[in-house]
Short mmCIF file of C-alpha atoms in Angstrom, two decimals:
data_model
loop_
_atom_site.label_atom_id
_atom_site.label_comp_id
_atom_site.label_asym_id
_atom_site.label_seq_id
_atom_site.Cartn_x
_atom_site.Cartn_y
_atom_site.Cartn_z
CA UNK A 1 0.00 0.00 0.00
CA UNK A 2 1.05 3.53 -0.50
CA UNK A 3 -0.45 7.22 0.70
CA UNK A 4 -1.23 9.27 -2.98
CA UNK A 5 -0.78 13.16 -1.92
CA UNK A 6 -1.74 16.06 -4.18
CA UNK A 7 -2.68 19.73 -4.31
CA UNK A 8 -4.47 21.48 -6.29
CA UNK A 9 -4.76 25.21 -7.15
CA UNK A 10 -8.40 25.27 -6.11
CA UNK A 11 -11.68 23.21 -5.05
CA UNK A 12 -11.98 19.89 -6.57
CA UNK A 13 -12.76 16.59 -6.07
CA UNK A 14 -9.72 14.03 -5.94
CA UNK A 15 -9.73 10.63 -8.29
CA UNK A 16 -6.28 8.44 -8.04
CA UNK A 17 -5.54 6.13 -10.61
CA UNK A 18 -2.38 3.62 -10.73
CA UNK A 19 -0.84 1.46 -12.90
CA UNK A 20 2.24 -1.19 -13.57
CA UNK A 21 2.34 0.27 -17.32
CA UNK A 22 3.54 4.00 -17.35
CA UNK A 23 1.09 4.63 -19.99
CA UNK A 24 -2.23 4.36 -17.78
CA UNK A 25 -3.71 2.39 -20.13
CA UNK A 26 -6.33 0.59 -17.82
CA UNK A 27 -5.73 1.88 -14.15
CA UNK A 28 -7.09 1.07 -10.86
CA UNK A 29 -9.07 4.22 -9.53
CA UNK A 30 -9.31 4.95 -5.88
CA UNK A 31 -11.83 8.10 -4.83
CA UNK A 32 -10.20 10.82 -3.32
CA UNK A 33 -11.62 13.56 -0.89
CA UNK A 34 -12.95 17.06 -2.11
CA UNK A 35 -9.83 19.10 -1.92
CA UNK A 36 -10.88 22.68 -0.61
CA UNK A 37 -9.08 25.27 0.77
CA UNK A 38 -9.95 24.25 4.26
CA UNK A 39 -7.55 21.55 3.91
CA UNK A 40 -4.92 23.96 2.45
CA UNK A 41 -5.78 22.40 -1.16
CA UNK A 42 -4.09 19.39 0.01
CA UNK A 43 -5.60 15.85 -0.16
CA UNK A 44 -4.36 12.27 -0.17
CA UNK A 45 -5.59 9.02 -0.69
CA UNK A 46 -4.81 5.10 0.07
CA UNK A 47 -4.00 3.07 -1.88
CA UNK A 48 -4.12 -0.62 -1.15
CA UNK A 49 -3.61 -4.40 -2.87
CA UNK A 50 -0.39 -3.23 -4.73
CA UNK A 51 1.35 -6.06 -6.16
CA UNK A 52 4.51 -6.62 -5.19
CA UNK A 53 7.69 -6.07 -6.79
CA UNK A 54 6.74 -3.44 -9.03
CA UNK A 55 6.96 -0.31 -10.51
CA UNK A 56 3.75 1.53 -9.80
CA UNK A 57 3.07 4.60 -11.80
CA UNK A 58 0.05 6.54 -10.62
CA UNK A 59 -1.53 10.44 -11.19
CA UNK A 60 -4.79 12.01 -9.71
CA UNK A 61 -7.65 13.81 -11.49
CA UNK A 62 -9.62 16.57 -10.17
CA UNK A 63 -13.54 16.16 -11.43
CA UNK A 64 -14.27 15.55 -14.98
CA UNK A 65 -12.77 18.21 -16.87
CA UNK A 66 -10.13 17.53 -19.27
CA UNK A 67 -6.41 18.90 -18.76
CA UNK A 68 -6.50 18.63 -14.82
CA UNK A 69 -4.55 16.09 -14.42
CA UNK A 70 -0.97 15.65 -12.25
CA UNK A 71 2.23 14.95 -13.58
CA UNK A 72 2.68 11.27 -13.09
CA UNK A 73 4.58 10.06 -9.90
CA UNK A 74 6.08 6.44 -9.40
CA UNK A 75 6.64 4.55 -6.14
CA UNK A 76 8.06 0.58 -6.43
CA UNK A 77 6.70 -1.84 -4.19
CA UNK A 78 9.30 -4.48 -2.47
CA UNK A 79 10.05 -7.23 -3.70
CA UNK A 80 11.52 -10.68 -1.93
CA UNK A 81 14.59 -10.73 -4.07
CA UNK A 82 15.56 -7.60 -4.65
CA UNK A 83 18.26 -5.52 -2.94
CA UNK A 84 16.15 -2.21 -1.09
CA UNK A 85 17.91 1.14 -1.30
CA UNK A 86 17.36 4.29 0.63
CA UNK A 87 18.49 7.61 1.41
CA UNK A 88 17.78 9.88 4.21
CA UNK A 89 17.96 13.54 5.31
CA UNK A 90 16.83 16.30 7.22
CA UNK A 91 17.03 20.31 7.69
CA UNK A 92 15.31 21.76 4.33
CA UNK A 93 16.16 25.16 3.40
CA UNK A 94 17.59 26.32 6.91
CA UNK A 95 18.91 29.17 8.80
CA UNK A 96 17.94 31.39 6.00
CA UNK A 97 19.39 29.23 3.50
CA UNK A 98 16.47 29.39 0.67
CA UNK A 99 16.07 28.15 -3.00
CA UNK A 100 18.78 30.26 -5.03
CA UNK A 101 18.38 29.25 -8.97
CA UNK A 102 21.87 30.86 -9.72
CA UNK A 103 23.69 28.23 -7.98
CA UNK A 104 21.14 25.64 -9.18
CA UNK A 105 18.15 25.18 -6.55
CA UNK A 106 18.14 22.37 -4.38
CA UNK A 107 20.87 20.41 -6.24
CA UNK A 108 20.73 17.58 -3.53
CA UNK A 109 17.23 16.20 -4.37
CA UNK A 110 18.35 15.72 -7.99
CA UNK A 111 21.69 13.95 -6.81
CA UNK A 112 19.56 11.56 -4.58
CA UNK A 113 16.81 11.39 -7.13
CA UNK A 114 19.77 9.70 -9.37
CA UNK A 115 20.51 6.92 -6.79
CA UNK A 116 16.86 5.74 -7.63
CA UNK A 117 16.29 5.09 -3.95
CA UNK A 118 13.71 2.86 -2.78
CA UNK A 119 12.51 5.52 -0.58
CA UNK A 120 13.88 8.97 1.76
CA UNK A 121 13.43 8.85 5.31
CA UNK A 122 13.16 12.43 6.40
CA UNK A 123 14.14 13.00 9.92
CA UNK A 124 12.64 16.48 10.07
CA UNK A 125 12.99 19.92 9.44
CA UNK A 126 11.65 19.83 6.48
CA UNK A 127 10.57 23.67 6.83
CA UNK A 128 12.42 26.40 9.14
CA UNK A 129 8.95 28.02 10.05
CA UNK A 130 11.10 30.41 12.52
CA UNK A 131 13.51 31.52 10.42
CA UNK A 132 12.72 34.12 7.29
CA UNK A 133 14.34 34.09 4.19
CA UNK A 134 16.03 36.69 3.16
CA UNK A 135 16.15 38.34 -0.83
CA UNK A 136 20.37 37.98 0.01
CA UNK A 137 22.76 35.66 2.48
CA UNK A 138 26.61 36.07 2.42
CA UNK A 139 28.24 32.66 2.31
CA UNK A 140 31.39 32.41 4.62
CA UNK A 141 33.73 33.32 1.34
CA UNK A 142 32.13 36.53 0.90
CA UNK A 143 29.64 35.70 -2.15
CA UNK A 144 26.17 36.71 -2.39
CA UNK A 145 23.38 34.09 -2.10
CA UNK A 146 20.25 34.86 -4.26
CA UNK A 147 16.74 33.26 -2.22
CA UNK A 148 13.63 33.06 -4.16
CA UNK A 149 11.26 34.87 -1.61
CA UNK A 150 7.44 34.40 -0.70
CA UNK A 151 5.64 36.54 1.73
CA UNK A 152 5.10 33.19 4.05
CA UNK A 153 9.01 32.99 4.30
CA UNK A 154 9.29 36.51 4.69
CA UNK A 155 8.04 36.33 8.21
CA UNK A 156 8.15 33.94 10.88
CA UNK A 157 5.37 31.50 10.99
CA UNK A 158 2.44 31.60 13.21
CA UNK A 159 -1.19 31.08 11.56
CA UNK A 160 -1.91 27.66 9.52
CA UNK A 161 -1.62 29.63 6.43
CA UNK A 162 1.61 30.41 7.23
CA UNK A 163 3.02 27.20 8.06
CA UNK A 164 1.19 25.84 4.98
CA UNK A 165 2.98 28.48 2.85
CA UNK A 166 6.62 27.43 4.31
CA UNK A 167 5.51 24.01 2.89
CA UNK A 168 4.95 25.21 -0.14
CA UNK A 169 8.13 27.29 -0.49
CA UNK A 170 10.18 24.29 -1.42
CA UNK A 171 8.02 23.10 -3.87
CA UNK A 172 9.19 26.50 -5.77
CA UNK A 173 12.42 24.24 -6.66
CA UNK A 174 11.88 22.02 -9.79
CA UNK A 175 14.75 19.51 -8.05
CA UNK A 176 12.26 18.75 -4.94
CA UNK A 177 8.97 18.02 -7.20
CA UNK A 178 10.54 15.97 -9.57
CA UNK A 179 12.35 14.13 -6.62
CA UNK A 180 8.73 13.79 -4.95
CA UNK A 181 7.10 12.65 -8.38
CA UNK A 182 9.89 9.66 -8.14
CA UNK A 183 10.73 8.69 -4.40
CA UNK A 184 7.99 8.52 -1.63
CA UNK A 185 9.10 9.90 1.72
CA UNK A 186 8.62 8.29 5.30
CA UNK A 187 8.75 11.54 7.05
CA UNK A 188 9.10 12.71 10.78
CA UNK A 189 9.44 16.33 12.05
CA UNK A 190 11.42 17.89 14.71
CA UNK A 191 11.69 21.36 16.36
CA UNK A 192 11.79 23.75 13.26
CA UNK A 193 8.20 22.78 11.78
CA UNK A 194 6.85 24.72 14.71
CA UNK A 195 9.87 27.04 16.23
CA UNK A 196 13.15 26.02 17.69
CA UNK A 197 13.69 23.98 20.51
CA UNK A 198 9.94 23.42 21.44
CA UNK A 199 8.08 21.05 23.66
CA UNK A 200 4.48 20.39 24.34
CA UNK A 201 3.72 23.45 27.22
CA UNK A 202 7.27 25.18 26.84
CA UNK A 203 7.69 28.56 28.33
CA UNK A 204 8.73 30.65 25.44
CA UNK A 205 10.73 33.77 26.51
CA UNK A 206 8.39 36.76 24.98
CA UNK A 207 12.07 38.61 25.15
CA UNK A 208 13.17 36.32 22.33
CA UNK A 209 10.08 35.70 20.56
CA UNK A 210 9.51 39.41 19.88
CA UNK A 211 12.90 39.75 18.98
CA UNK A 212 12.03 36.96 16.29
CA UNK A 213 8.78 38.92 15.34
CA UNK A 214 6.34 36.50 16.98
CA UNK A 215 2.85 37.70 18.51
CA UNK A 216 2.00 34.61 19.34
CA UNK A 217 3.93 33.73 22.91
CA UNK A 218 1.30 30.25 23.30
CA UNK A 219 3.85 27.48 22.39
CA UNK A 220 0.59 25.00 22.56
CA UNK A 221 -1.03 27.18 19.87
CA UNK A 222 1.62 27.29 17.25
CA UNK A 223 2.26 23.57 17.63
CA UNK A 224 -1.29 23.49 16.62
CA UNK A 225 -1.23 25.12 13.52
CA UNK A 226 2.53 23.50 12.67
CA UNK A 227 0.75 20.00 13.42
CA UNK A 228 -2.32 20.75 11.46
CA UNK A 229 0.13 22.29 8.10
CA UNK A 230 2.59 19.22 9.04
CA UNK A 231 -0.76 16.95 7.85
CA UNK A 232 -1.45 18.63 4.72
CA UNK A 233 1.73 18.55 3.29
CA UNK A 234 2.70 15.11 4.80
CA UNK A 235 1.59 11.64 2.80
CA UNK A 236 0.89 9.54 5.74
CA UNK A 237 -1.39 6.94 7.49
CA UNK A 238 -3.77 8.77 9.68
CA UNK A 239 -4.81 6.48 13.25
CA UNK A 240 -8.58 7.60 13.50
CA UNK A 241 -8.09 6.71 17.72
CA UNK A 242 -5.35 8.46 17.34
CA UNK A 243 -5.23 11.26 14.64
CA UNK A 244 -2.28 13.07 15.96
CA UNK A 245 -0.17 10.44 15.75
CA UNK A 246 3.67 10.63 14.00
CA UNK A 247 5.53 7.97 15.19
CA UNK A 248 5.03 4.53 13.67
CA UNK A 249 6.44 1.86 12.21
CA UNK A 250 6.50 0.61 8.60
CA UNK A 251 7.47 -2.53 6.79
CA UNK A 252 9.04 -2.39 3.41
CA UNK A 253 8.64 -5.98 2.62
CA UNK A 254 9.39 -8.66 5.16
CA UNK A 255 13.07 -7.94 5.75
CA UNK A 256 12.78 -3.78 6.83
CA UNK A 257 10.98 -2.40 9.86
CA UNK A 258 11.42 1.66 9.12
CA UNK A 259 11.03 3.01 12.91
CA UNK A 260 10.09 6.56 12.55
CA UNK A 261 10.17 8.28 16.01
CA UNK A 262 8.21 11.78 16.81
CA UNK A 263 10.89 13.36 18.78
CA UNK A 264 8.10 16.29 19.85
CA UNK A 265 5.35 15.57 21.04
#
């Protein structure tokens, strides 16, 4: 089984289809949810009895119309005789350290991308959601580092919409989509999705949050929104006793247990 996630520029309702042929000749179709802006455009699907061994090529269409379907993305299912490959990261575009096309975007994803992994475990971080992007950064030899800039990374984050739009800053980079068209992700998060260093009930010092440019001194209330963005923009199994859930385990085949801890909350 795999989770299908997609967004979509506006309301629509979501229809997955897979294949084992790249051309979608005769695919397996899975209903989706209605993808509004209440879920951030964001929407993802199950999808289940994969056969094994294979390469799985799948896309989504929103409603009838023609021309509004994805690109098509491709995940491979395990296989008892074949080697499994992964890679794994963390710490996406941080400490002002944004997408800068002169040097070539996010050059990593493509190098990883050309592994053909298996799959990326990514051990969080994947947005700095307290740390704004700046138009310039000097590197440590004196050059000038040219971000791409968005009004959500302009700030630091505090409302969903904000947290959702640090999600969508890396998506800016051609090198991340096409890696995430190619390579599912088992993903975690750590400190930065919601703002440095932060446990459930934390005492934030308003000193150094103001300094930062929060407003919002309720540690509890950020994590909410950071949680709630975190979902959106994360393919993963939702527990419906347990909704909030992050850490889990999954099997890739029946020789690798991927342990995925929620070092938070």
């Amino acid at each position: 089984s795999a989770m299908m996630w997609v967004r979509s520029n506006k309301s629509a309702k979501m229809l997955g289809e897979w294949s084992s042929t790249p051309k979608l000749s005769h695919p397996q179709r899975v209903a989706g949810p209605m993808v509004t802006a209440r879920t951030g455009y964001t929407g993802q699907v199950a999808l289940t009895g994969l056969p094994s061994g294979q390469e799985i090529f799948y896309r989504v269409r929103f409603g009838d119309a023609k021309g509004t379907e994805t690109r098509l993305g491709h995940l491979r299912t395990p296989s008892k005789t074949r080697d499994v490959s992964f890679v794994f990261g963390g710490d996406q575009c941080g400490a002002g350290w944004g997408i800068n096309p002169e040097w070539g975007g996010l050059k990593l994803f493509e190098t990883m991308r050309r592994t053909h992994p298996d799959f990326l475990i990514h051990l969080g971080d994947r947005i700095y959601s307290d740390k704004i992007i700046l138009e310039r950064a000097s590197t440590p030899d004196g050059l000038n580092w040219q971000n791409i800039i968005t009004p959500a990374k302009s700030k630091v984050a505090e409302t969903l919409n904000d947290y959702r739009g640090n999600y969508s800053y890396n998506f800016l980079d051609k090198h991340y989509r096409e890696f995430c068209e190619e390579v599912p992700s088992l993903t975690t998060w750590d400190d930065h999705e919601v703002t440095n260093n932060w446990w459930p009930g934390k005492k934030l010092s308003r000193r150094v949050m103001f300094r930062k440019g929060y407003r919002q001194h309720n540690v509890n209330r950020l994590a909410q929104n950071g949680m709630r963005a975190f979902f959106d923009f994360t393919p993963i199994q939702r527990y419906p006793k347990d909704p909030n859930r992050i850490f889990r385990k999954i099997s890739y085949g029946s020789h690798i247990d991927v342990f995925l801890l929620d070092p938070r909350s």
